[in-house]
XYZ file of C-alpha atoms in Angstrom:
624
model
C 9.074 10.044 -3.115
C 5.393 9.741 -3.946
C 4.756 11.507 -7.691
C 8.325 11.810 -8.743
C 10.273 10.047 -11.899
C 13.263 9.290 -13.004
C 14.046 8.717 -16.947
C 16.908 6.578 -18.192
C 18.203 7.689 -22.014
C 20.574 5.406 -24.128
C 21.384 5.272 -27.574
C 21.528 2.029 -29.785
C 23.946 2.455 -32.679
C 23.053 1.015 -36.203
C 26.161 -1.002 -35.970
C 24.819 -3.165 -33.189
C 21.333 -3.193 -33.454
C 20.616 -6.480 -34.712
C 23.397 -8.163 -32.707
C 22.603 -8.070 -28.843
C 19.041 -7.753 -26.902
C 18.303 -5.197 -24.458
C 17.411 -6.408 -21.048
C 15.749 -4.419 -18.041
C 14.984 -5.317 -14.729
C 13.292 -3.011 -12.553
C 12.465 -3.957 -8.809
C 10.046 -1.577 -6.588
C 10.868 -2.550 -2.441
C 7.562 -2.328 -0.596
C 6.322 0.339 -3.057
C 4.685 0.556 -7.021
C 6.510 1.695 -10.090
C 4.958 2.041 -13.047
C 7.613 1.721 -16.027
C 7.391 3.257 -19.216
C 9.571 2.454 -22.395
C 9.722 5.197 -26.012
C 11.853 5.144 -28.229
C 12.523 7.516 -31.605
C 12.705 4.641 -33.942
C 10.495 4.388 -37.114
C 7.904 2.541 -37.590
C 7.247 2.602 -33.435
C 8.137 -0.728 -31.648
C 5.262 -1.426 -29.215
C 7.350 -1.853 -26.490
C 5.241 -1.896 -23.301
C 2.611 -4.283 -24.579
C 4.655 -7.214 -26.459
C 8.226 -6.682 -24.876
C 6.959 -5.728 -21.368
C 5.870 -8.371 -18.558
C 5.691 -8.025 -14.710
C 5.617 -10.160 -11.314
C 4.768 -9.759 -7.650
C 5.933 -11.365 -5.056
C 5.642 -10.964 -0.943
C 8.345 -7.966 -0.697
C 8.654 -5.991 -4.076
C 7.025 -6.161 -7.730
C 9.549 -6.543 -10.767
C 8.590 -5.344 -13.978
C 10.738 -7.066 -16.899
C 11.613 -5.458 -20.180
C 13.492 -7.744 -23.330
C 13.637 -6.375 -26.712
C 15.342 -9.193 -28.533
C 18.091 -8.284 -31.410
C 15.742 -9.406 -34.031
C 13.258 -6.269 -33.367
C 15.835 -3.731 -31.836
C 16.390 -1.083 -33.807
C 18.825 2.000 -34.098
C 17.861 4.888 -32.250
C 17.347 6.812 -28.750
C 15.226 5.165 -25.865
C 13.767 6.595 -22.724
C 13.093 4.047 -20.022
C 11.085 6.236 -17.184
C 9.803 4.927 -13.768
C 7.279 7.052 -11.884
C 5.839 6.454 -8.674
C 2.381 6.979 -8.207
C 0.880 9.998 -6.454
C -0.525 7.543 -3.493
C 2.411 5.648 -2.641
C 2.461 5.036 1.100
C 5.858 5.404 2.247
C 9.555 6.044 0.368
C 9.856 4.363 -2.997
C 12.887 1.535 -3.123
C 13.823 0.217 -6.513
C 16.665 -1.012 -8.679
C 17.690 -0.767 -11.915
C 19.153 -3.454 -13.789
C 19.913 -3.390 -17.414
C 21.983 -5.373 -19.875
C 22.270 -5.885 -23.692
C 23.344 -9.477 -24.103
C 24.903 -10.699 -27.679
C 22.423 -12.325 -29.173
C 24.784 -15.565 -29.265
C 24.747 -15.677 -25.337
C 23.680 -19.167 -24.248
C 23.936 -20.912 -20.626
C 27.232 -21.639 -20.019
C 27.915 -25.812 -20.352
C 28.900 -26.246 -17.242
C 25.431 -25.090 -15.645
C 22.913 -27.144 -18.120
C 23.035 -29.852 -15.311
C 21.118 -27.134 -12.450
C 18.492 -27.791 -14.909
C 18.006 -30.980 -15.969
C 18.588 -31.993 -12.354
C 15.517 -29.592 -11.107
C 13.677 -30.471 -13.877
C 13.797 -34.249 -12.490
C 13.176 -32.865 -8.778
C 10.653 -30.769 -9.097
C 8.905 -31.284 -12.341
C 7.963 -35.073 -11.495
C 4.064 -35.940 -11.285
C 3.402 -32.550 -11.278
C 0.307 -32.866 -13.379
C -0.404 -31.237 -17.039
C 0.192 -27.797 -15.787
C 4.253 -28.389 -15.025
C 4.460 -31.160 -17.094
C 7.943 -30.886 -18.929
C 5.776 -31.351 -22.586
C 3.533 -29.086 -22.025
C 4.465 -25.291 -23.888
C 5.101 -22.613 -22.032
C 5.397 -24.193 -18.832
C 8.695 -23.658 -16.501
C 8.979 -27.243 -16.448
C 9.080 -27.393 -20.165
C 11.581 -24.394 -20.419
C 13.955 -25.705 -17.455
C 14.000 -28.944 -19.774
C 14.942 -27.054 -22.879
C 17.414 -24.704 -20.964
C 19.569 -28.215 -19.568
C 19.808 -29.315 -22.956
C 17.565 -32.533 -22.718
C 14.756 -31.180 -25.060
C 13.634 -28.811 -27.529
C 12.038 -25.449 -26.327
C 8.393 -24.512 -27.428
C 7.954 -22.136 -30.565
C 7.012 -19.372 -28.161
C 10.143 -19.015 -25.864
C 13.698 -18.081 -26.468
C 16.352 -20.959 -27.236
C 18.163 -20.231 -24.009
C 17.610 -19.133 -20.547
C 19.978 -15.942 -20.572
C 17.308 -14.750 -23.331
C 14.895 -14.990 -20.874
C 13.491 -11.662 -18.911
C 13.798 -12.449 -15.459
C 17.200 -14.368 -15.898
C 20.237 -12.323 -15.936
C 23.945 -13.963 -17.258
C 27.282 -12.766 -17.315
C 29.564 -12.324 -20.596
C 30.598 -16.106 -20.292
C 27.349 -17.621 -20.048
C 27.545 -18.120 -16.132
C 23.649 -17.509 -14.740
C 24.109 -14.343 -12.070
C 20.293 -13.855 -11.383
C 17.663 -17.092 -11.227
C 14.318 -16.685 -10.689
C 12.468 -19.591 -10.556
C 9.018 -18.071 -8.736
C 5.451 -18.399 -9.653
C 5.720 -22.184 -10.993
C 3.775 -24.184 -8.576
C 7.310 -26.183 -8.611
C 7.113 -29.100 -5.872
C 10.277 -30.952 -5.290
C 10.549 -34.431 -4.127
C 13.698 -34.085 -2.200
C 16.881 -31.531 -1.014
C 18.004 -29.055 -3.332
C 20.694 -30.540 -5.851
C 24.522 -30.378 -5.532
C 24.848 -29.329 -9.245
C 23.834 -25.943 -7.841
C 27.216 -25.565 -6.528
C 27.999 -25.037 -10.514
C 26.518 -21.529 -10.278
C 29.530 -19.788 -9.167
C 28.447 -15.922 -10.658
C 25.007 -16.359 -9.010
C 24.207 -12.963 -6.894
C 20.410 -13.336 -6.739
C 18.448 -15.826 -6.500
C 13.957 -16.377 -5.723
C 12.534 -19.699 -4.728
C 9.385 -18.290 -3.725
C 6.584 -20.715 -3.721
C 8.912 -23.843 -4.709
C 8.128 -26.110 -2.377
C 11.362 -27.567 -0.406
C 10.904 -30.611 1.507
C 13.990 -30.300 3.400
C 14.899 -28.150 6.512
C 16.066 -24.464 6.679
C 20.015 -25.771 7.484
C 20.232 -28.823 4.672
C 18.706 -25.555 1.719
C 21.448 -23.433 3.102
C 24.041 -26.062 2.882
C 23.378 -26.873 -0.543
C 23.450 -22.939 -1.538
C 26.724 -22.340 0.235
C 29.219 -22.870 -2.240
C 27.692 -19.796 -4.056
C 30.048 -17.407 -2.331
C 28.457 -14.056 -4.478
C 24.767 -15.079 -3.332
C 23.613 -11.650 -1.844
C 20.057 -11.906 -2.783
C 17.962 -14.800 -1.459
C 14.201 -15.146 -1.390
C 12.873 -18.380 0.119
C 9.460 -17.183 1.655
C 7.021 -20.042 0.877
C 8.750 -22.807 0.721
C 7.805 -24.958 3.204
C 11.467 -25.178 4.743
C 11.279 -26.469 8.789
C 13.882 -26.478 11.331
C 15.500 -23.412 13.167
C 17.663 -20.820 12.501
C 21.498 -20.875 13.083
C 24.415 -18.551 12.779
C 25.885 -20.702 10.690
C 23.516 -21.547 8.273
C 23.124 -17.668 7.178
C 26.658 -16.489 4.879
C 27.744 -12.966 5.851
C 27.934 -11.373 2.522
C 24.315 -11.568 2.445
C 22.370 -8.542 1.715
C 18.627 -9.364 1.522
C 17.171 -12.191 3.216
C 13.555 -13.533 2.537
C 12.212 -16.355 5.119
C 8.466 -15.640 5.760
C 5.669 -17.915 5.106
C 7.472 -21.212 6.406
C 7.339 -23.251 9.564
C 10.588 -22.218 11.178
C 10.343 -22.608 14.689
C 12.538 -21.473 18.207
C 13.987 -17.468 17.717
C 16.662 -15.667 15.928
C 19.783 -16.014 17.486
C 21.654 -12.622 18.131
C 24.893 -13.927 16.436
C 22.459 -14.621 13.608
C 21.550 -11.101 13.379
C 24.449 -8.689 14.682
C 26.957 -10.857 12.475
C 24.841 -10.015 9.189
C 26.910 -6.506 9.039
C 26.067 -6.363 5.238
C 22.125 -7.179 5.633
C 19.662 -4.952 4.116
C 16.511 -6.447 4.155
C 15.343 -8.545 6.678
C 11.645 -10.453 6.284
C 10.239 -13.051 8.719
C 6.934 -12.936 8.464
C 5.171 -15.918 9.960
C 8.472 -17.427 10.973
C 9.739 -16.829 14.309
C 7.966 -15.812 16.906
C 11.546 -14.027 18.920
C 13.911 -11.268 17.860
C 17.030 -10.198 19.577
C 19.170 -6.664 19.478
C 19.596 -5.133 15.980
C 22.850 -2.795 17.204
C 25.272 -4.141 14.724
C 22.874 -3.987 11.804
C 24.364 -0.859 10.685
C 23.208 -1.588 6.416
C 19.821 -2.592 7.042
C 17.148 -0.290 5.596
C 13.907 -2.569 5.445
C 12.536 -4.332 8.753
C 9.205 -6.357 7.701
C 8.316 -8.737 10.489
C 4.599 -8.193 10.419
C 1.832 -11.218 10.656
C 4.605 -13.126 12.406
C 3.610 -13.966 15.776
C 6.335 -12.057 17.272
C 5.706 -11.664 21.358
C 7.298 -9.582 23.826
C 8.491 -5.937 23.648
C 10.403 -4.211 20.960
C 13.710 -3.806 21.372
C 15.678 -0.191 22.572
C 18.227 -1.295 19.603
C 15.419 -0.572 17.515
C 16.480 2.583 16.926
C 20.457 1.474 16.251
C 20.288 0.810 12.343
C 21.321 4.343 11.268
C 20.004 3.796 7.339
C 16.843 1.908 8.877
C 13.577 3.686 6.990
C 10.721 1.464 6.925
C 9.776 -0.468 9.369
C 6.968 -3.087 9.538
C 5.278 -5.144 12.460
C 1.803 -4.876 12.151
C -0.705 -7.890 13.846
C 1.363 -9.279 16.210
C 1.479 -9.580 20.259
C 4.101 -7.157 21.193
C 3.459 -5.316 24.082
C 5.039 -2.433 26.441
C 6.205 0.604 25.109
C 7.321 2.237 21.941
C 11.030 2.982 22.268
C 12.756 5.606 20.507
C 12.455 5.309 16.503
C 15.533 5.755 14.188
C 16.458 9.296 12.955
C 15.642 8.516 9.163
C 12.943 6.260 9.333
C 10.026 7.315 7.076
C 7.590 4.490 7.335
C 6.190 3.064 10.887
C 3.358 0.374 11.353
C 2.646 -1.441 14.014
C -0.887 -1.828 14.038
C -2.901 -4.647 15.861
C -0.690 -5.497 18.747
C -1.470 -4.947 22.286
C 1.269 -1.716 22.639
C 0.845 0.888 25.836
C 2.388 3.947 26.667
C 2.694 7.167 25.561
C 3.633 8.142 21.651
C 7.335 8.620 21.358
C 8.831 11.266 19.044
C 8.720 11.454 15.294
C 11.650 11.271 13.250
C 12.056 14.413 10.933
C 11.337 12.666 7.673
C 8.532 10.376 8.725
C 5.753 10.085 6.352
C 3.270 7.166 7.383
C 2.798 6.190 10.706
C -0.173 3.918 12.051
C -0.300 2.745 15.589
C -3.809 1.871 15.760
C -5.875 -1.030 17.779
C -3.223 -0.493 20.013
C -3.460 0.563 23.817
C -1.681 3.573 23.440
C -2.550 6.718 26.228
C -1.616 10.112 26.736
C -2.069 13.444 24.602
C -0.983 13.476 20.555
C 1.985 15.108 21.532
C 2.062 18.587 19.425
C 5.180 18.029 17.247
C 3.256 14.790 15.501
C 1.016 17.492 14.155
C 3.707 19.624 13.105
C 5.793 16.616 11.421
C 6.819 18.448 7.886
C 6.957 15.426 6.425
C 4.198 13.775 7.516
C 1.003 12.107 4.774
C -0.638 9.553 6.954
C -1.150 9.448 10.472
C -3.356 6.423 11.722
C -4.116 6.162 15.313
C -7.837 4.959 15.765
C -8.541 2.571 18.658
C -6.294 3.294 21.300
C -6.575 5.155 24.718
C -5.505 8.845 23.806
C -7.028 11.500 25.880
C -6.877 15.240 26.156
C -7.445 18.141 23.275
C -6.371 18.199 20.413
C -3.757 21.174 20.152
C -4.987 24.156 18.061
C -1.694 24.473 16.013
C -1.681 21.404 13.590
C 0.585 22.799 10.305
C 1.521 19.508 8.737
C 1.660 20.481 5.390
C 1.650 17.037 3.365
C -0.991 15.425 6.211
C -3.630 13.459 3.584
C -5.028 11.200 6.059
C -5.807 11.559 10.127
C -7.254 9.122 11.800
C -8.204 9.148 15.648
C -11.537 7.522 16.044
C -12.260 5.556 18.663
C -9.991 7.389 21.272
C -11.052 9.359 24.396
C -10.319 12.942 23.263
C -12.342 15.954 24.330
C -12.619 19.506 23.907
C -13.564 21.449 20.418
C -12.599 20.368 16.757
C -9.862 22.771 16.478
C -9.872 25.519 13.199
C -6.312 24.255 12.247
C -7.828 20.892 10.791
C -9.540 22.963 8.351
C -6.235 25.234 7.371
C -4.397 21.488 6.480
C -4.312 22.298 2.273
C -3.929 18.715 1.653
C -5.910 17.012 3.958
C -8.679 14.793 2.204
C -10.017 12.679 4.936
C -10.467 13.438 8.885
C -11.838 10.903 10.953
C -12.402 11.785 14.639
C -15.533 9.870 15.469
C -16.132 7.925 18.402
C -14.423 10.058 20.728
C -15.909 12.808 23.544
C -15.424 15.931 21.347
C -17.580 18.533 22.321
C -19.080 22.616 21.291
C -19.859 23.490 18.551
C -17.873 23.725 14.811
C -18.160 27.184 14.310
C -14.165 27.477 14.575
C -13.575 24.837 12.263
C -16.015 25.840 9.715
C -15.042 29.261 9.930
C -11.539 28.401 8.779
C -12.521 26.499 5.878
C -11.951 28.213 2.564
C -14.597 29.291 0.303
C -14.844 27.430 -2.896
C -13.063 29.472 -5.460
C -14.999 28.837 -9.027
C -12.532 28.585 -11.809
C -13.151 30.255 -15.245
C -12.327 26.900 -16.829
C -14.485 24.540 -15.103
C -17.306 23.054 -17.397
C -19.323 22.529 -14.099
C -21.888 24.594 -12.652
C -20.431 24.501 -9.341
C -17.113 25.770 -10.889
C -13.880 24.065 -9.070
C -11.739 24.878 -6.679
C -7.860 25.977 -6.639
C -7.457 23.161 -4.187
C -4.554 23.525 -1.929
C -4.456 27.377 -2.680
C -7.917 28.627 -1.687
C -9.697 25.493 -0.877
C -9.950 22.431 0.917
C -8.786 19.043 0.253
C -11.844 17.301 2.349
C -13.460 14.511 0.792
C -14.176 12.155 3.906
C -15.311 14.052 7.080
C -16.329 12.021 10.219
C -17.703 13.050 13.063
C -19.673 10.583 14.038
C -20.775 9.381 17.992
C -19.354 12.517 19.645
C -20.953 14.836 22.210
C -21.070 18.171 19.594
C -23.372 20.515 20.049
C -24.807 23.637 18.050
C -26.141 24.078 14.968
C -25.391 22.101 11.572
C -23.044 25.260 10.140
C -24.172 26.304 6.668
C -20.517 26.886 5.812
C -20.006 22.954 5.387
C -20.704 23.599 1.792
C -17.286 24.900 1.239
C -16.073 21.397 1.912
C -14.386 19.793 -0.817
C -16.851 16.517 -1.058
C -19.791 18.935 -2.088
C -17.625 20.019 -5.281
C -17.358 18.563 -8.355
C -14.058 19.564 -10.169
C -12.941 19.114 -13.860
C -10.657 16.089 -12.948
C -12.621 14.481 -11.094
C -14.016 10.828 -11.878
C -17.897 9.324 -12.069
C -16.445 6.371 -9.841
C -13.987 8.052 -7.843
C -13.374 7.712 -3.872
C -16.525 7.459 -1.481
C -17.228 10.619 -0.456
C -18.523 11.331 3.329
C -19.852 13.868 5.936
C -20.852 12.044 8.672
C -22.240 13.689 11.464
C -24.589 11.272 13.196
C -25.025 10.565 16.893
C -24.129 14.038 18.174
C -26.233 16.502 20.594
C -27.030 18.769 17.030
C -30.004 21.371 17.469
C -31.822 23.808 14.987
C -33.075 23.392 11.200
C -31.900 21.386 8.947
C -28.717 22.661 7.131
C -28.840 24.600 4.203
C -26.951 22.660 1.741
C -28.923 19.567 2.561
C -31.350 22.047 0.005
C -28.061 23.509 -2.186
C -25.196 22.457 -1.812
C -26.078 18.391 -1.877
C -28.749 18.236 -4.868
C -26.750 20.255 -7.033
C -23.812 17.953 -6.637
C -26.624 14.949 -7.050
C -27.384 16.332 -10.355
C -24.132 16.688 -11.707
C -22.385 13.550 -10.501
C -25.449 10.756 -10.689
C -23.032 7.953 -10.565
C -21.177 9.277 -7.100
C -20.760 7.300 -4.304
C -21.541 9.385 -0.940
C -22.528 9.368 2.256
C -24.118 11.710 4.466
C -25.248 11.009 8.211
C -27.333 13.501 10.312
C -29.299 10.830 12.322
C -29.293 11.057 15.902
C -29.411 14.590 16.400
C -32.215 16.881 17.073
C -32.906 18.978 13.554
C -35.744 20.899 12.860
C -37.887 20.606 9.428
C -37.735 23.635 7.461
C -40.099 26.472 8.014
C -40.619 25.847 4.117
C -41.371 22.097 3.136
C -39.833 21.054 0.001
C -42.528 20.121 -2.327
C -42.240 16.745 -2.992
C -42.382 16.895 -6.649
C -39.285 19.353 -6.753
C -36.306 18.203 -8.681
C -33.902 18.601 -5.497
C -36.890 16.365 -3.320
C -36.213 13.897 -6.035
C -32.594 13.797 -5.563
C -32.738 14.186 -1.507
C -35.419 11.196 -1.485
C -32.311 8.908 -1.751
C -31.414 9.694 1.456
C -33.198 8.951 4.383
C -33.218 12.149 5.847
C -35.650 12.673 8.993
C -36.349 16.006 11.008
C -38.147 16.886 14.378
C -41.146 19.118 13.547
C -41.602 21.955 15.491
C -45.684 21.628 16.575
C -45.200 18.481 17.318
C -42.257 17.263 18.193
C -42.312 14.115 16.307
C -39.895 12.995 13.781
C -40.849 13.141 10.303
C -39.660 12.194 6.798
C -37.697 15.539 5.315
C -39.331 14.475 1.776
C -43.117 14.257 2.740
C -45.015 11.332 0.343
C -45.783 7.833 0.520
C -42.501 6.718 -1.204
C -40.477 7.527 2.027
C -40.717 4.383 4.989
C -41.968 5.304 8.107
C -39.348 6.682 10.917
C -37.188 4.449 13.045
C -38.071 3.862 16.489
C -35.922 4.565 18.280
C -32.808 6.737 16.731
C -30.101 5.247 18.813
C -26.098 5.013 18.335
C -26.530 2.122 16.505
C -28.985 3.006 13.636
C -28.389 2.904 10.205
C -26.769 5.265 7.969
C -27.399 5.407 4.734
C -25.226 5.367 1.314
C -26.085 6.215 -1.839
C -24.801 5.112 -5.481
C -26.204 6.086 -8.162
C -28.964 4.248 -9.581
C -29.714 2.650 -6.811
C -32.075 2.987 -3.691
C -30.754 3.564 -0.250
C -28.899 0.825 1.200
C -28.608 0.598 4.763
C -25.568 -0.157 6.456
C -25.533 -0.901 10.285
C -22.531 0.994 12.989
């Protein structure tokens, strides 16, 4: 879960200290770990900055931690992963950790994987995989099969190494050979076959000029292979039942040229499968009933066509599911019971919204043509922290009892709802940012400012607006748009309770972009008050803040009292293009009289300019 840890203790006795390494592998599924390593020993071992090292590829990020023997020293260790406070989505990861003698070496047998790949795929490579040039994986794969000696800089052997794992014997049971540019000349080699322990291995990025069936012929002798990333290799053909081994667990094949569909035999016979990835692979998928491990679905960017299946649903440990920018069309069938992330953005969907699974915490369905109401349990979902639905075809209200107590982002611009900015938006504690423009909201926002709690100033706060005891008796809202709606009323003072007008103790100079955007509307009388408060004082405090306020488009009276322009707040409010109607006339006119201000824009229409300030700098127009 977003924000939570979990802290690993072990003890290294004096006894052993010098004779093995200690080896961790942690990997974090479609989600971001941070890792941290401390130990009691003295002097301290700086263990996350010359021990510690890290990789990404398409699905997951490893982080990789080897202490070797020589530097290990007797005492307690805490290895603690935390996930950050804005992961999207459940957090996935495994923990892997070994302490290998310090005599472990490749077993004999397997030296020949190496030198063969090293004359496969290390051949006219250029300098940068040249097998004599340090620190390359050419140079290392040379030194690991025996056939030369390995640069000052790396360990003798590959089962020293920190993203290589080996067994007691010697026998390789993770290889990851990702990230090298490698280019091979020809089919993988039979020597591979040698690798009997194997469980895991990544290929990402080498490029294989053979097709998907001759790669999975040469890799199925290695009857303990569970783990098998191949995205970006360049591998052709189709997909066959045969050519996919049962005991396989996770399954990485995006980023090729596979052509034709996944057969259903292909699928359904996978009973142990996990983690399924196509991206840009196939462009057909077929029932998922008999899928009954799998917990990861990724099939976005993959040209996938037609309509998603009613099995969808079948996988009962299926949580995250991915299929965002393709063509899929029709409905949205029912989703499974535990699922906790949903997108499937930027296809051409229709239909009504189906029901939310209990623990769901992202969902985004936008650019979509989705229709109906939001039905009223997605704004009760308990569990819910995102909820993305902009550019699609829902109509009606919006229902006035929203209580999602987690919800951090809504987003349903660019819909067709009407009626009133209900006074529940402003009750969500953790809300930050609520985006309903573009739609055909109308009245006023007395309700919803009404429910918004009053800043509470804290004794603490070194700031002379104080800070509020967000989440308690304030607001979350940093990002407010209303934007191109058909609002009317007055520009409520009580705005200035909103969270983007205060600055709080934790808060940073270059933090998020802060927003009230309330352009384009039907907006009558003067000129809000904490356009003169609220706004300047926060100016003053924060120079280097990004935000953004719109009023353009409406019809607001100047002030019965002109700011003079030589005022301190004028100075501040001169970075905003601020206009208002004045009263004798009827004109519009620059808020900030003077010379420094450019003449009005004629017209004001929906598509005019707002304006953004960072500090520093002058206006900078953006066009809607």
């Amino acid at each position: 879960m977003p924000g939570d840890s979990v802290t690993y203790t072990w003890t290294v006795p004096a006894a052993g200290a010098s004779n093995f390494s200690l080896h961790a592998i942690v990997r974090a599924l479609q989600s971001a770990v941070t890792l941290q390593i401390e130990s009691s020993v003295t002097p301290p071992i700086q263990l996350g900055v010359t021990y510690m090292s890290s990789s990404m590829d398409y699905i997951a990020g490893e982080q990789y931690l080897l202490i070797p023997a020589a530097v290990l020293q007797a005492g307690t260790y805490n290895l603690t992963l935390q996930t950050p406070t804005s992961q999207i989505g459940p957090s996935h990861f495994t923990v892997v950790i070994q302490t290998p003698a310090q005599t472990l070496l490749l077993a004999p047998v397997q030296h020949r994987v190496f030198q063969d790949l090293t004359a496969l795929c290390c051949v006219n490579q250029g300098t940068a995989f040249s097998v004599t040039t340090p620190g390359s994986l050419c140079h290392s794969m040379s030194a690991w099969g025996g056939a030369n000696t390995p640069p000052a800089n790396w360990a003798s052997d590959i089962c020293q190494q920190p993203r290589q794992l080996c067994d007691a014997s010697g026998a390789l049971i993770r290889l990851d050979l990702m990230g090298a540019g490698l280019s091979c000349s020809g089919p993988l080699p039979a020597s591979l076959s040698t690798l009997q322990a194997l469980q895991a291995l990544n290929l990402q990025g080498v490029r294989l000029n053979q097709t998907l069936q001759q790669a999975m012929s040469a890799l199925a002798p290695l009857s303990r292979l569970t783990s098998l990333t191949m995205s970006g290799t360049g591998v052709r053909g189709s997909i066959s039942c045969a050519a996919i081994p049962r005991q396989m667990q996770a399954l990485s094949l995006f980023h090729n040229s596979l052509t034709g569909r996944v057969p259903s035999c292909g699928v359904t016979h996978l009973t142990s499968l996990g983690e399924l990835y196509r991206r840009k692979s196939c462009n057909r998928w077929e029932p998922l009933r008999q899928v009954t491990n799998m917990g990861t679905l990724d099939g976005s960017y993959s040209q996938l066509n037609g309509t998603l299946p009613p099995s969808l649903s079948s996988p009962p440990l299926l949580q995250w599911i991915d299929l965002r920018v393709n063509a899929l069309h029709g409905s949205v069938p029912p989703l499974p019971l535990h699922l906790q992330f949903l997108s499937l953005s930027a296809n051409t969907l229709s239909g009504s919204l189906p029901l939310l699974p209990k623990g769901i915490q992202y969902a985004t369905l936008d650019s979509n043509r989705l229709s109906g109401s939001l039905p009223a349990s997605w704004g009760m979902a308990s569990s819910i922290r995102y909820l993305i639905l902009n550019t699609n075809q829902l109509n009606g209200s919006l229902a006035p009892s929203m209580t999602s107590p987690l919800l951090e982002i809504l987003d349903l611009g660019f819909n067709r709802l009407t009626g009133q900015v209900p006074a529940c938006l402003a009750s969500l504690s953790s809300l930050s940012r609520l985006m309903l423009n573009n739609n055909a909201l109308a009245g006023p926002l007395d309700a919803f400012v009404s429910a918004l709690a009053a800043p509470t100033p804290s004794s603490s706060s070194q700031s002379g607006f104080g800070s509020l005891d967000v989440g308690n008796n304030g607001n979350s809202l940093l990002f407010v748009n209303f934007e191109n709606n058909l609002m009317t009323g007055t520009v409520p003072p009580g705005l200035a309770n909103l969270r983007l007008f205060q600055l709080l103790p934790g808060d940073t100079a270059f933090g998020d972009t802060r927003a009230l955007a309330l352009a384009n509307n039907s907006m009558t009388g003067q000129m809000p008050d904490w356009v003169f408060t609220a706004l300047p004082r926060f100016l003053s405090e924060c120079f280097s803040c990004q935000i953004y306020i719109s009023l353009q488009g409406n019809q607001l009276g100047c002030p019965e009292n002109p700011i003079s322009p030589n005022s301190i707040a004028a100075t501040l409010l001169q970075r905003f293009n601020f206009y208002c109607v004045e009263a004798d006339s009827g004109q519009l006119q620059p808020l900030i009289g003077g010379a420094a201000l450019p003449p009005p824009p004629t017209p004001i229409a929906a598509s005019a300019a707002v304006f953004l300030w960072e500090g520093g700098t002058a206006c900078r127009k953006r066009q809607h």
